[in-house]
Amino acid sequence: MSVLLLGAELLLMARAGIFLSISSHPLVKWGCWICMAEFGFRSVGDCRYVGLFKRMKHTRFSTYDTYLFTPLCSWLCFSFLYAISR
């Protein structure tokens, strides 16, 4: 469910021109805050299956999560934070 919500948010941000130029419009700033929080929560995880503090570490998904998904979500979180600060 959150994947669909995140996809819709990214689509709306791309539609608003967030990836071309950061405007000072309040809706864009709020969208950046929401995306930053969502990617930040995803990178920290749920302490069981995903994120930095997961307990299930010996599955195929866990390996991909450790080396691909968590660093990607952390990078996107900091990218949105950088976009907000500009």
PDB file of N, CA, C and O in Angstrom:
ATOM      1  N   MET A   1       0.816  -1.186   0.000  1.00  0.00           N
ATOM      2  CA  MET A   1       0.000   0.000   0.000  1.00  0.00           C
ATOM      3  C   MET A   1       0.867   1.260   0.000  1.00  0.00           C
ATOM      4  O   MET A   1       0.598   2.207  -0.716  1.00  0.00           O
ATOM      5  N   SER A   2       1.934   1.252   0.840  1.00  0.00           N
ATOM      6  CA  SER A   2       2.782   2.438   0.897  1.00  0.00           C
ATOM      7  C   SER A   2       3.574   2.622  -0.391  1.00  0.00           C
ATOM      8  O   SER A   2       3.946   3.740  -0.730  1.00  0.00           O
ATOM      9  N   VAL A   3       3.824   1.533  -1.113  1.00  0.00           N
ATOM     10  CA  VAL A   3       4.533   1.639  -2.384  1.00  0.00           C
ATOM     11  C   VAL A   3       3.674   2.404  -3.393  1.00  0.00           C
ATOM     12  O   VAL A   3       4.171   3.260  -4.129  1.00  0.00           O
ATOM     13  N   LEU A   4       2.378   2.134  -3.409  1.00  0.00           N
ATOM     14  CA  LEU A   4       1.482   2.867  -4.297  1.00  0.00           C
ATOM     15  C   LEU A   4       1.393   4.338  -3.904  1.00  0.00           C
ATOM     16  O   LEU A   4       1.377   5.225  -4.766  1.00  0.00           O
ATOM     17  N   LEU A   5       1.353   4.602  -2.608  1.00  0.00           N
ATOM     18  CA  LEU A   5       1.310   5.978  -2.128  1.00  0.00           C
ATOM     19  C   LEU A   5       2.589   6.713  -2.503  1.00  0.00           C
ATOM     20  O   LEU A   5       2.548   7.851  -2.973  1.00  0.00           O
ATOM     21  N   LEU A   6       3.722   6.060  -2.331  1.00  0.00           N
ATOM     22  CA  LEU A   6       4.993   6.671  -2.681  1.00  0.00           C
ATOM     23  C   LEU A   6       5.089   6.920  -4.183  1.00  0.00           C
ATOM     24  O   LEU A   6       5.560   7.971  -4.618  1.00  0.00           O
ATOM     25  N   GLY A   7       4.636   5.971  -4.987  1.00  0.00           N
ATOM     26  CA  GLY A   7       4.635   6.157  -6.429  1.00  0.00           C
ATOM     27  C   GLY A   7       3.763   7.325  -6.853  1.00  0.00           C
ATOM     28  O   GLY A   7       4.137   8.113  -7.726  1.00  0.00           O
ATOM     29  N   ALA A   8       2.614   7.465  -6.226  1.00  0.00           N
ATOM     30  CA  ALA A   8       1.722   8.589  -6.539  1.00  0.00           C
ATOM     31  C   ALA A   8       2.362   9.915  -6.142  1.00  0.00           C
ATOM     32  O   ALA A   8       2.268  10.899  -6.876  1.00  0.00           O
ATOM     33  N   GLU A   9       3.040   9.938  -4.995  1.00  0.00           N
ATOM     34  CA  GLU A   9       3.708  11.167  -4.567  1.00  0.00           C
ATOM     35  C   GLU A   9       4.815  11.549  -5.538  1.00  0.00           C
ATOM     36  O   GLU A   9       4.950  12.715  -5.905  1.00  0.00           O
ATOM     37  N   LEU A  10       5.613  10.588  -5.953  1.00  0.00           N
ATOM     38  CA  LEU A  10       6.692  10.886  -6.895  1.00  0.00           C
ATOM     39  C   LEU A  10       6.153  11.342  -8.240  1.00  0.00           C
ATOM     40  O   LEU A  10       6.723  12.232  -8.873  1.00  0.00           O
ATOM     41  N   LEU A  11       5.061  10.749  -8.665  1.00  0.00           N
ATOM     42  CA  LEU A  11       4.449  11.168  -9.922  1.00  0.00           C
ATOM     43  C   LEU A  11       3.938  12.601  -9.829  1.00  0.00           C
ATOM     44  O   LEU A  11       4.136  13.410 -10.747  1.00  0.00           O
ATOM     45  N   LEU A  12       3.319  12.944  -8.710  1.00  0.00           N
ATOM     46  CA  LEU A  12       2.838  14.312  -8.522  1.00  0.00           C
ATOM     47  C   LEU A  12       4.000  15.303  -8.437  1.00  0.00           C
ATOM     48  O   LEU A  12       3.919  16.409  -8.970  1.00  0.00           O
ATOM     49  N   MET A  13       5.082  14.907  -7.786  1.00  0.00           N
ATOM     50  CA  MET A  13       6.246  15.780  -7.694  1.00  0.00           C
ATOM     51  C   MET A  13       6.864  16.002  -9.076  1.00  0.00           C
ATOM     52  O   MET A  13       7.258  17.114  -9.416  1.00  0.00           O
ATOM     53  N   ALA A  14       6.967  14.940  -9.860  1.00  0.00           N
ATOM     54  CA  ALA A  14       7.517  15.074 -11.209  1.00  0.00           C
ATOM     55  C   ALA A  14       6.597  15.946 -12.053  1.00  0.00           C
ATOM     56  O   ALA A  14       7.052  16.754 -12.866  1.00  0.00           O
ATOM     57  N   ARG A  15       5.316  15.786 -11.873  1.00  0.00           N
ATOM     58  CA  ARG A  15       4.343  16.577 -12.620  1.00  0.00           C
ATOM     59  C   ARG A  15       4.434  18.052 -12.237  1.00  0.00           C
ATOM     60  O   ARG A  15       4.246  18.926 -13.074  1.00  0.00           O
ATOM     61  N   ALA A  16       4.739  18.330 -10.978  1.00  0.00           N
ATOM     62  CA  ALA A  16       4.836  19.717 -10.512  1.00  0.00           C
ATOM     63  C   ALA A  16       6.167  20.359 -10.890  1.00  0.00           C
ATOM     64  O   ALA A  16       6.368  21.543 -10.664  1.00  0.00           O
ATOM     65  N   GLY A  17       7.080  19.595 -11.444  1.00  0.00           N
ATOM     66  CA  GLY A  17       8.363  20.136 -11.862  1.00  0.00           C
ATOM     67  C   GLY A  17       9.417  20.138 -10.785  1.00  0.00           C
ATOM     68  O   GLY A  17      10.394  20.860 -10.872  1.00  0.00           O
ATOM     69  N   ILE A  18       9.234  19.314  -9.760  1.00  0.00           N
ATOM     70  CA  ILE A  18      10.175  19.302  -8.648  1.00  0.00           C
ATOM     71  C   ILE A  18      11.555  18.837  -9.086  1.00  0.00           C
ATOM     72  O   ILE A  18      12.565  19.287  -8.566  1.00  0.00           O
ATOM     73  N   PHE A  19      11.627  17.947 -10.068  1.00  0.00           N
ATOM     74  CA  PHE A  19      12.923  17.422 -10.464  1.00  0.00           C
ATOM     75  C   PHE A  19      13.625  18.327 -11.471  1.00  0.00           C
ATOM     76  O   PHE A  19      14.800  18.153 -11.723  1.00  0.00           O
ATOM     77  N   LEU A  20      12.935  19.288 -12.015  1.00  0.00           N
ATOM     78  CA  LEU A  20      13.556  20.220 -12.945  1.00  0.00           C
ATOM     79  C   LEU A  20      14.031  21.471 -12.226  1.00  0.00           C
ATOM     80  O   LEU A  20      15.127  21.945 -12.456  1.00  0.00           O
ATOM     81  N   SER A  21      13.185  22.009 -11.383  1.00  0.00           N
ATOM     82  CA  SER A  21      13.574  23.186 -10.612  1.00  0.00           C
ATOM     83  C   SER A  21      12.767  23.205  -9.320  1.00  0.00           C
ATOM     84  O   SER A  21      11.574  22.933  -9.317  1.00  0.00           O
ATOM     85  N   ILE A  22      13.433  23.513  -8.245  1.00  0.00           N
ATOM     86  CA  ILE A  22      12.771  23.596  -6.949  1.00  0.00           C
ATOM     87  C   ILE A  22      12.172  24.997  -6.828  1.00  0.00           C
ATOM     88  O   ILE A  22      12.870  25.994  -6.889  1.00  0.00           O
ATOM     89  N   SER A  23      10.880  25.043  -6.678  1.00  0.00           N
ATOM     90  CA  SER A  23      10.227  26.340  -6.511  1.00  0.00           C
ATOM     91  C   SER A  23       9.948  26.556  -5.028  1.00  0.00           C
ATOM     92  O   SER A  23      10.079  25.659  -4.217  1.00  0.00           O
ATOM     93  N   SER A  24       9.557  27.727  -4.705  1.00  0.00           N
ATOM     94  CA  SER A  24       9.252  28.041  -3.313  1.00  0.00           C
ATOM     95  C   SER A  24       7.763  27.892  -3.025  1.00  0.00           C
ATOM     96  O   SER A  24       7.279  28.407  -2.022  1.00  0.00           O
ATOM     97  N   HIS A  25       7.054  27.220  -3.882  1.00  0.00           N
ATOM     98  CA  HIS A  25       5.632  27.004  -3.662  1.00  0.00           C
ATOM     99  C   HIS A  25       5.445  26.122  -2.432  1.00  0.00           C
ATOM    100  O   HIS A  25       6.126  25.117  -2.264  1.00  0.00           O
ATOM    101  N   PRO A  26       4.525  26.467  -1.534  1.00  0.00           N
ATOM    102  CA  PRO A  26       4.345  25.690  -0.300  1.00  0.00           C
ATOM    103  C   PRO A  26       3.959  24.229  -0.542  1.00  0.00           C
ATOM    104  O   PRO A  26       4.365  23.354   0.221  1.00  0.00           O
ATOM    105  N   LEU A  27       3.199  23.973  -1.599  1.00  0.00           N
ATOM    106  CA  LEU A  27       2.804  22.594  -1.887  1.00  0.00           C
ATOM    107  C   LEU A  27       4.014  21.736  -2.231  1.00  0.00           C
ATOM    108  O   LEU A  27       4.112  20.580  -1.793  1.00  0.00           O
ATOM    109  N   VAL A  28       4.954  22.303  -2.955  1.00  0.00           N
ATOM    110  CA  VAL A  28       6.168  21.570  -3.307  1.00  0.00           C
ATOM    111  C   VAL A  28       7.018  21.328  -2.069  1.00  0.00           C
ATOM    112  O   VAL A  28       7.561  20.237  -1.872  1.00  0.00           O
ATOM    113  N   LYS A  29       7.137  22.318  -1.217  1.00  0.00           N
ATOM    114  CA  LYS A  29       7.903  22.155   0.023  1.00  0.00           C
ATOM    115  C   LYS A  29       7.287  21.076   0.918  1.00  0.00           C
ATOM    116  O   LYS A  29       7.994  20.235   1.461  1.00  0.00           O
ATOM    117  N   TRP A  30       5.962  21.087   1.048  1.00  0.00           N
ATOM    118  CA  TRP A  30       5.298  20.062   1.860  1.00  0.00           C
ATOM    119  C   TRP A  30       5.493  18.678   1.249  1.00  0.00           C
ATOM    120  O   TRP A  30       5.692  17.695   1.954  1.00  0.00           O
ATOM    121  N   GLY A  31       5.407  18.585  -0.063  1.00  0.00           N
ATOM    122  CA  GLY A  31       5.631  17.309  -0.729  1.00  0.00           C
ATOM    123  C   GLY A  31       7.035  16.797  -0.506  1.00  0.00           C
ATOM    124  O   GLY A  31       7.251  15.584  -0.304  1.00  0.00           O
ATOM    125  N   CYS A  32       8.017  17.693  -0.516  1.00  0.00           N
ATOM    126  CA  CYS A  32       9.403  17.290  -0.249  1.00  0.00           C
ATOM    127  C   CYS A  32       9.564  16.793   1.185  1.00  0.00           C
ATOM    128  O   CYS A  32      10.255  15.809   1.444  1.00  0.00           O
ATOM    129  N   TRP A  33       8.898  17.476   2.119  1.00  0.00           N
ATOM    130  CA  TRP A  33       8.958  17.025   3.517  1.00  0.00           C
ATOM    131  C   TRP A  33       8.338  15.632   3.668  1.00  0.00           C
ATOM    132  O   TRP A  33       8.871  14.776   4.379  1.00  0.00           O
ATOM    133  N   ILE A  34       7.216  15.418   3.001  1.00  0.00           N
ATOM    134  CA  ILE A  34       6.543  14.116   3.100  1.00  0.00           C
ATOM    135  C   ILE A  34       7.406  13.017   2.494  1.00  0.00           C
ATOM    136  O   ILE A  34       7.572  11.944   3.088  1.00  0.00           O
ATOM    137  N   CYS A  35       7.963  13.272   1.325  1.00  0.00           N
ATOM    138  CA  CYS A  35       8.821  12.267   0.682  1.00  0.00           C
ATOM    139  C   CYS A  35      10.075  12.006   1.512  1.00  0.00           C
ATOM    140  O   CYS A  35      10.512  10.862   1.647  1.00  0.00           O
ATOM    141  N   MET A  36      10.655  13.058   2.078  1.00  0.00           N
ATOM    142  CA  MET A  36      11.828  12.874   2.906  1.00  0.00           C
ATOM    143  C   MET A  36      11.512  12.004   4.121  1.00  0.00           C
ATOM    144  O   MET A  36      12.262  11.084   4.452  1.00  0.00           O
ATOM    145  N   ALA A  37      10.381  12.259   4.754  1.00  0.00           N
ATOM    146  CA  ALA A  37       9.999  11.466   5.924  1.00  0.00           C
ATOM    147  C   ALA A  37       9.717  10.019   5.537  1.00  0.00           C
ATOM    148  O   ALA A  37      10.138   9.087   6.239  1.00  0.00           O
ATOM    149  N   GLU A  38       9.044   9.817   4.435  1.00  0.00           N
ATOM    150  CA  GLU A  38       8.709   8.459   4.024  1.00  0.00           C
ATOM    151  C   GLU A  38       9.956   7.644   3.673  1.00  0.00           C
ATOM    152  O   GLU A  38      10.093   6.491   4.080  1.00  0.00           O
ATOM    153  N   PHE A  39      10.875   8.247   2.927  1.00  0.00           N
ATOM    154  CA  PHE A  39      12.116   7.537   2.609  1.00  0.00           C
ATOM    155  C   PHE A  39      12.970   7.339   3.850  1.00  0.00           C
ATOM    156  O   PHE A  39      13.661   6.326   3.984  1.00  0.00           O
ATOM    157  N   GLY A  40      12.944   8.292   4.777  1.00  0.00           N
ATOM    158  CA  GLY A  40      13.685   8.141   6.025  1.00  0.00           C
ATOM    159  C   GLY A  40      13.144   7.000   6.877  1.00  0.00           C
ATOM    160  O   GLY A  40      13.912   6.195   7.408  1.00  0.00           O
ATOM    161  N   PHE A  41      11.816   6.916   6.976  1.00  0.00           N
ATOM    162  CA  PHE A  41      11.216   5.817   7.737  1.00  0.00           C
ATOM    163  C   PHE A  41      11.494   4.473   7.079  1.00  0.00           C
ATOM    164  O   PHE A  41      11.712   3.467   7.752  1.00  0.00           O
ATOM    165  N   ARG A  42      11.513   4.451   5.755  1.00  0.00           N
ATOM    166  CA  ARG A  42      11.789   3.193   5.053  1.00  0.00           C
ATOM    167  C   ARG A  42      13.239   2.756   5.259  1.00  0.00           C
ATOM    168  O   ARG A  42      13.523   1.576   5.410  1.00  0.00           O
ATOM    169  N   SER A  43      14.165   3.715   5.288  1.00  0.00           N
ATOM    170  CA  SER A  43      15.562   3.330   5.469  1.00  0.00           C
ATOM    171  C   SER A  43      15.831   2.856   6.896  1.00  0.00           C
ATOM    172  O   SER A  43      16.661   1.981   7.104  1.00  0.00           O
ATOM    173  N   VAL A  44      15.140   3.420   7.877  1.00  0.00           N
ATOM    174  CA  VAL A  44      15.281   2.932   9.251  1.00  0.00           C
ATOM    175  C   VAL A  44      14.602   1.577   9.383  1.00  0.00           C
ATOM    176  O   VAL A  44      15.156   0.648   9.958  1.00  0.00           O
ATOM    177  N   GLY A  45      13.411   1.427   8.832  1.00  0.00           N
ATOM    178  CA  GLY A  45      12.754   0.129   8.765  1.00  0.00           C
ATOM    179  C   GLY A  45      11.766  -0.135   9.871  1.00  0.00           C
ATOM    180  O   GLY A  45      11.478   0.709  10.711  1.00  0.00           O
ATOM    181  N   ASP A  46      11.281  -1.370   9.857  1.00  0.00           N
ATOM    182  CA  ASP A  46      10.286  -1.791  10.839  1.00  0.00           C
ATOM    183  C   ASP A  46      10.881  -2.693  11.912  1.00  0.00           C
ATOM    184  O   ASP A  46      10.156  -3.284  12.697  1.00  0.00           O
ATOM    185  N   CYS A  47      12.191  -2.815  11.955  1.00  0.00           N
ATOM    186  CA  CYS A  47      12.942  -3.605  12.940  1.00  0.00           C
ATOM    187  C   CYS A  47      12.694  -5.098  12.832  1.00  0.00           C
ATOM    188  O   CYS A  47      13.047  -5.845  13.730  1.00  0.00           O
ATOM    189  N   ARG A  48      12.071  -5.557  11.765  1.00  0.00           N
ATOM    190  CA  ARG A  48      11.907  -6.988  11.586  1.00  0.00           C
ATOM    191  C   ARG A  48      12.345  -7.447  10.200  1.00  0.00           C
ATOM    192  O   ARG A  48      13.193  -8.311  10.077  1.00  0.00           O
ATOM    193  N   TYR A  49      11.779  -6.866   9.143  1.00  0.00           N
ATOM    194  CA  TYR A  49      12.062  -7.339   7.792  1.00  0.00           C
ATOM    195  C   TYR A  49      12.870  -6.375   6.939  1.00  0.00           C
ATOM    196  O   TYR A  49      13.605  -6.805   6.054  1.00  0.00           O
ATOM    197  N   VAL A  50      12.716  -5.059   7.121  1.00  0.00           N
ATOM    198  CA  VAL A  50      13.374  -4.086   6.256  1.00  0.00           C
ATOM    199  C   VAL A  50      14.116  -3.048   7.083  1.00  0.00           C
ATOM    200  O   VAL A  50      13.845  -2.862   8.260  1.00  0.00           O
ATOM    201  N   GLY A  51      15.056  -2.374   6.452  1.00  0.00           N
ATOM    202  CA  GLY A  51      15.734  -1.243   7.058  1.00  0.00           C
ATOM    203  C   GLY A  51      17.064  -1.581   7.702  1.00  0.00           C
ATOM    204  O   GLY A  51      17.594  -2.682   7.570  1.00  0.00           O
ATOM    205  N   LEU A  52      17.597  -0.599   8.382  1.00  0.00           N
ATOM    206  CA  LEU A  52      18.907  -0.743   9.005  1.00  0.00           C
ATOM    207  C   LEU A  52      18.906  -1.695  10.195  1.00  0.00           C
ATOM    208  O   LEU A  52      19.904  -2.349  10.459  1.00  0.00           O
ATOM    209  N   PHE A  53      17.817  -1.767  10.921  1.00  0.00           N
ATOM    210  CA  PHE A  53      17.766  -2.536  12.165  1.00  0.00           C
ATOM    211  C   PHE A  53      16.930  -3.810  12.040  1.00  0.00           C
ATOM    212  O   PHE A  53      16.277  -4.223  12.997  1.00  0.00           O
ATOM    213  N   LYS A  54      16.959  -4.459  10.893  1.00  0.00           N
ATOM    214  CA  LYS A  54      16.130  -5.659  10.690  1.00  0.00           C
ATOM    215  C   LYS A  54      16.733  -6.858  11.417  1.00  0.00           C
ATOM    216  O   LYS A  54      17.937  -6.947  11.624  1.00  0.00           O
ATOM    217  N   ARG A  55      15.860  -7.790  11.807  1.00  0.00           N
ATOM    218  CA  ARG A  55      16.291  -9.012  12.482  1.00  0.00           C
ATOM    219  C   ARG A  55      16.389 -10.196  11.536  1.00  0.00           C
ATOM    220  O   ARG A  55      17.188 -11.088  11.762  1.00  0.00           O
ATOM    221  N   MET A  56      15.583 -10.223  10.486  1.00  0.00           N
ATOM    222  CA  MET A  56      15.615 -11.310   9.498  1.00  0.00           C
ATOM    223  C   MET A  56      16.710 -10.985   8.479  1.00  0.00           C
ATOM    224  O   MET A  56      16.486 -10.192   7.585  1.00  0.00           O
ATOM    225  N   LYS A  57      17.885 -11.605   8.625  1.00  0.00           N
ATOM    226  CA  LYS A  57      19.032 -11.212   7.815  1.00  0.00           C
ATOM    227  C   LYS A  57      19.529 -12.272   6.856  1.00  0.00           C
ATOM    228  O   LYS A  57      20.497 -12.052   6.149  1.00  0.00           O
ATOM    229  N   HIS A  58      18.911 -13.431   6.799  1.00  0.00           N
ATOM    230  CA  HIS A  58      19.466 -14.516   5.992  1.00  0.00           C
ATOM    231  C   HIS A  58      18.542 -14.951   4.867  1.00  0.00           C
ATOM    232  O   HIS A  58      18.479 -16.130   4.536  1.00  0.00           O
ATOM    233  N   THR A  59      17.854 -13.998   4.272  1.00  0.00           N
ATOM    234  CA  THR A  59      17.003 -14.307   3.133  1.00  0.00           C
ATOM    235  C   THR A  59      17.512 -13.544   1.913  1.00  0.00           C
ATOM    236  O   THR A  59      18.346 -12.646   2.024  1.00  0.00           O
ATOM    237  N   ARG A  60      17.010 -13.915   0.769  1.00  0.00           N
ATOM    238  CA  ARG A  60      17.416 -13.249  -0.465  1.00  0.00           C
ATOM    239  C   ARG A  60      16.965 -11.784  -0.477  1.00  0.00           C
ATOM    240  O   ARG A  60      17.718 -10.900  -0.859  1.00  0.00           O
ATOM    241  N   PHE A  61      15.726 -11.553  -0.035  1.00  0.00           N
ATOM    242  CA  PHE A  61      15.222 -10.181   0.041  1.00  0.00           C
ATOM    243  C   PHE A  61      16.043  -9.352   1.007  1.00  0.00           C
ATOM    244  O   PHE A  61      16.331  -8.178   0.749  1.00  0.00           O
ATOM    245  N   SER A  62      16.439  -9.936   2.117  1.00  0.00           N
ATOM    246  CA  SER A  62      17.227  -9.216   3.106  1.00  0.00           C
ATOM    247  C   SER A  62      18.572  -8.770   2.541  1.00  0.00           C
ATOM    248  O   SER A  62      19.042  -7.670   2.824  1.00  0.00           O
ATOM    249  N   THR A  63      19.181  -9.620   1.731  1.00  0.00           N
ATOM    250  CA  THR A  63      20.445  -9.254   1.099  1.00  0.00           C
ATOM    251  C   THR A  63      20.263  -8.080   0.157  1.00  0.00           C
ATOM    252  O   THR A  63      21.044  -7.122   0.171  1.00  0.00           O
ATOM    253  N   TYR A  64      19.216  -8.132  -0.681  1.00  0.00           N
ATOM    254  CA  TYR A  64      18.937  -7.009  -1.576  1.00  0.00           C
ATOM    255  C   TYR A  64      18.592  -5.751  -0.798  1.00  0.00           C
ATOM    256  O   TYR A  64      18.965  -4.641  -1.196  1.00  0.00           O
ATOM    257  N   ASP A  65      17.866  -5.912   0.295  1.00  0.00           N
ATOM    258  CA  ASP A  65      17.496  -4.765   1.104  1.00  0.00           C
ATOM    259  C   ASP A  65      18.734  -4.112   1.708  1.00  0.00           C
ATOM    260  O   ASP A  65      18.835  -2.890   1.729  1.00  0.00           O
ATOM    261  N   THR A  66      19.680  -4.921   2.159  1.00  0.00           N
ATOM    262  CA  THR A  66      20.882  -4.380   2.783  1.00  0.00           C
ATOM    263  C   THR A  66      21.753  -3.631   1.787  1.00  0.00           C
ATOM    264  O   THR A  66      22.261  -2.551   2.083  1.00  0.00           O
ATOM    265  N   TYR A  67      21.930  -4.195   0.607  1.00  0.00           N
ATOM    266  CA  TYR A  67      22.882  -3.622  -0.344  1.00  0.00           C
ATOM    267  C   TYR A  67      22.271  -2.707  -1.398  1.00  0.00           C
ATOM    268  O   TYR A  67      23.006  -1.999  -2.078  1.00  0.00           O
ATOM    269  N   LEU A  68      20.946  -2.697  -1.542  1.00  0.00           N
ATOM    270  CA  LEU A  68      20.338  -1.909  -2.598  1.00  0.00           C
ATOM    271  C   LEU A  68      19.261  -0.957  -2.081  1.00  0.00           C
ATOM    272  O   LEU A  68      19.373   0.261  -2.236  1.00  0.00           O
ATOM    273  N   PHE A  69      18.215  -1.493  -1.465  1.00  0.00           N
ATOM    274  CA  PHE A  69      17.043  -0.686  -1.141  1.00  0.00           C
ATOM    275  C   PHE A  69      17.289   0.307  -0.005  1.00  0.00           C
ATOM    276  O   PHE A  69      16.892   1.472  -0.098  1.00  0.00           O
ATOM    277  N   THR A  70      17.927  -0.127   1.065  1.00  0.00           N
ATOM    278  CA  THR A  70      18.162   0.775   2.193  1.00  0.00           C
ATOM    279  C   THR A  70      19.102   1.923   1.827  1.00  0.00           C
ATOM    280  O   THR A  70      18.801   3.077   2.143  1.00  0.00           O
ATOM    281  N   PRO A  71      20.241   1.664   1.135  1.00  0.00           N
ATOM    282  CA  PRO A  71      21.060   2.817   0.723  1.00  0.00           C
ATOM    283  C   PRO A  71      20.342   3.742  -0.255  1.00  0.00           C
ATOM    284  O   PRO A  71      20.508   4.970  -0.183  1.00  0.00           O
ATOM    285  N   LEU A  72      19.532   3.188  -1.152  1.00  0.00           N
ATOM    286  CA  LEU A  72      18.782   4.009  -2.087  1.00  0.00           C
ATOM    287  C   LEU A  72      17.794   4.907  -1.348  1.00  0.00           C
ATOM    288  O   LEU A  72      17.695   6.110  -1.622  1.00  0.00           O
ATOM    289  N   CYS A  73      17.062   4.352  -0.392  1.00  0.00           N
ATOM    290  CA  CYS A  73      16.101   5.153   0.371  1.00  0.00           C
ATOM    291  C   CYS A  73      16.807   6.202   1.221  1.00  0.00           C
ATOM    292  O   CYS A  73      16.314   7.331   1.345  1.00  0.00           O
ATOM    293  N   SER A  74      17.963   5.878   1.780  1.00  0.00           N
ATOM    294  CA  SER A  74      18.720   6.869   2.552  1.00  0.00           C
ATOM    295  C   SER A  74      19.189   7.996   1.655  1.00  0.00           C
ATOM    296  O   SER A  74      19.099   9.176   2.022  1.00  0.00           O
ATOM    297  N   TRP A  75      19.686   7.660   0.469  1.00  0.00           N
ATOM    298  CA  TRP A  75      20.143   8.677  -0.467  1.00  0.00           C
ATOM    299  C   TRP A  75      18.989   9.579  -0.897  1.00  0.00           C
ATOM    300  O   TRP A  75      19.150  10.800  -0.965  1.00  0.00           O
ATOM    301  N   LEU A  76      17.828   8.997  -1.180  1.00  0.00           N
ATOM    302  CA  LEU A  76      16.675   9.798  -1.579  1.00  0.00           C
ATOM    303  C   LEU A  76      16.198  10.696  -0.432  1.00  0.00           C
ATOM    304  O   LEU A  76      15.800  11.832  -0.657  1.00  0.00           O
ATOM    305  N   CYS A  77      16.260  10.187   0.785  1.00  0.00           N
ATOM    306  CA  CYS A  77      15.878  10.997   1.946  1.00  0.00           C
ATOM    307  C   CYS A  77      16.776  12.225   2.056  1.00  0.00           C
ATOM    308  O   CYS A  77      16.293  13.348   2.207  1.00  0.00           O
ATOM    309  N   PHE A  78      18.080  12.029   1.942  1.00  0.00           N
ATOM    310  CA  PHE A  78      19.004  13.159   2.036  1.00  0.00           C
ATOM    311  C   PHE A  78      18.905  14.070   0.816  1.00  0.00           C
ATOM    312  O   PHE A  78      19.144  15.277   0.917  1.00  0.00           O
ATOM    313  N   SER A  79      18.547  13.522  -0.333  1.00  0.00           N
ATOM    314  CA  SER A  79      18.352  14.357  -1.520  1.00  0.00           C
ATOM    315  C   SER A  79      17.172  15.299  -1.345  1.00  0.00           C
ATOM    316  O   SER A  79      17.248  16.481  -1.709  1.00  0.00           O
ATOM    317  N   PHE A  80      16.072  14.784  -0.794  1.00  0.00           N
ATOM    318  CA  PHE A  80      14.925  15.653  -0.542  1.00  0.00           C
ATOM    319  C   PHE A  80      15.242  16.675   0.548  1.00  0.00           C
ATOM    320  O   PHE A  80      14.797  17.818   0.479  1.00  0.00           O
ATOM    321  N   LEU A  81      16.029  16.289   1.543  1.00  0.00           N
ATOM    322  CA  LEU A  81      16.437  17.243   2.569  1.00  0.00           C
ATOM    323  C   LEU A  81      17.284  18.352   1.955  1.00  0.00           C
ATOM    324  O   LEU A  81      17.112  19.532   2.275  1.00  0.00           O
ATOM    325  N   TYR A  82      18.172  17.991   1.041  1.00  0.00           N
ATOM    326  CA  TYR A  82      18.989  18.993   0.345  1.00  0.00           C
ATOM    327  C   TYR A  82      18.110  19.913  -0.502  1.00  0.00           C
ATOM    328  O   TYR A  82      18.325  21.116  -0.550  1.00  0.00           O
ATOM    329  N   ALA A  83      17.114  19.332  -1.173  1.00  0.00           N
ATOM    330  CA  ALA A  83      16.215  20.134  -2.001  1.00  0.00           C
ATOM    331  C   ALA A  83      15.404  21.109  -1.154  1.00  0.00           C
ATOM    332  O   ALA A  83      15.142  22.242  -1.583  1.00  0.00           O
ATOM    333  N   ILE A  84      15.031  20.712   0.044  1.00  0.00           N
ATOM    334  CA  ILE A  84      14.284  21.605   0.940  1.00  0.00           C
ATOM    335  C   ILE A  84      15.173  22.746   1.415  1.00  0.00           C
ATOM    336  O   ILE A  84      14.726  23.890   1.505  1.00  0.00           O
ATOM    337  N   SER A  85      16.437  22.452   1.674  1.00  0.00           N
ATOM    338  CA  SER A  85      17.319  23.470   2.242  1.00  0.00           C
ATOM    339  C   SER A  85      17.779  24.493   1.225  1.00  0.00           C
ATOM    340  O   SER A  85      18.292  25.540   1.601  1.00  0.00           O
ATOM    341  N   ARG A  86      17.611  24.225  -0.069  1.00  0.00           N
ATOM    342  CA  ARG A  86      18.041  25.178  -1.102  1.00  0.00           C
ATOM    343  C   ARG A  86      17.079  26.307  -1.228  1.00  0.00           C
ATOM    344  O   ARG A  86      16.002  26.377  -1.083  1.00  0.00           O
TER     345      ARG A  86
END
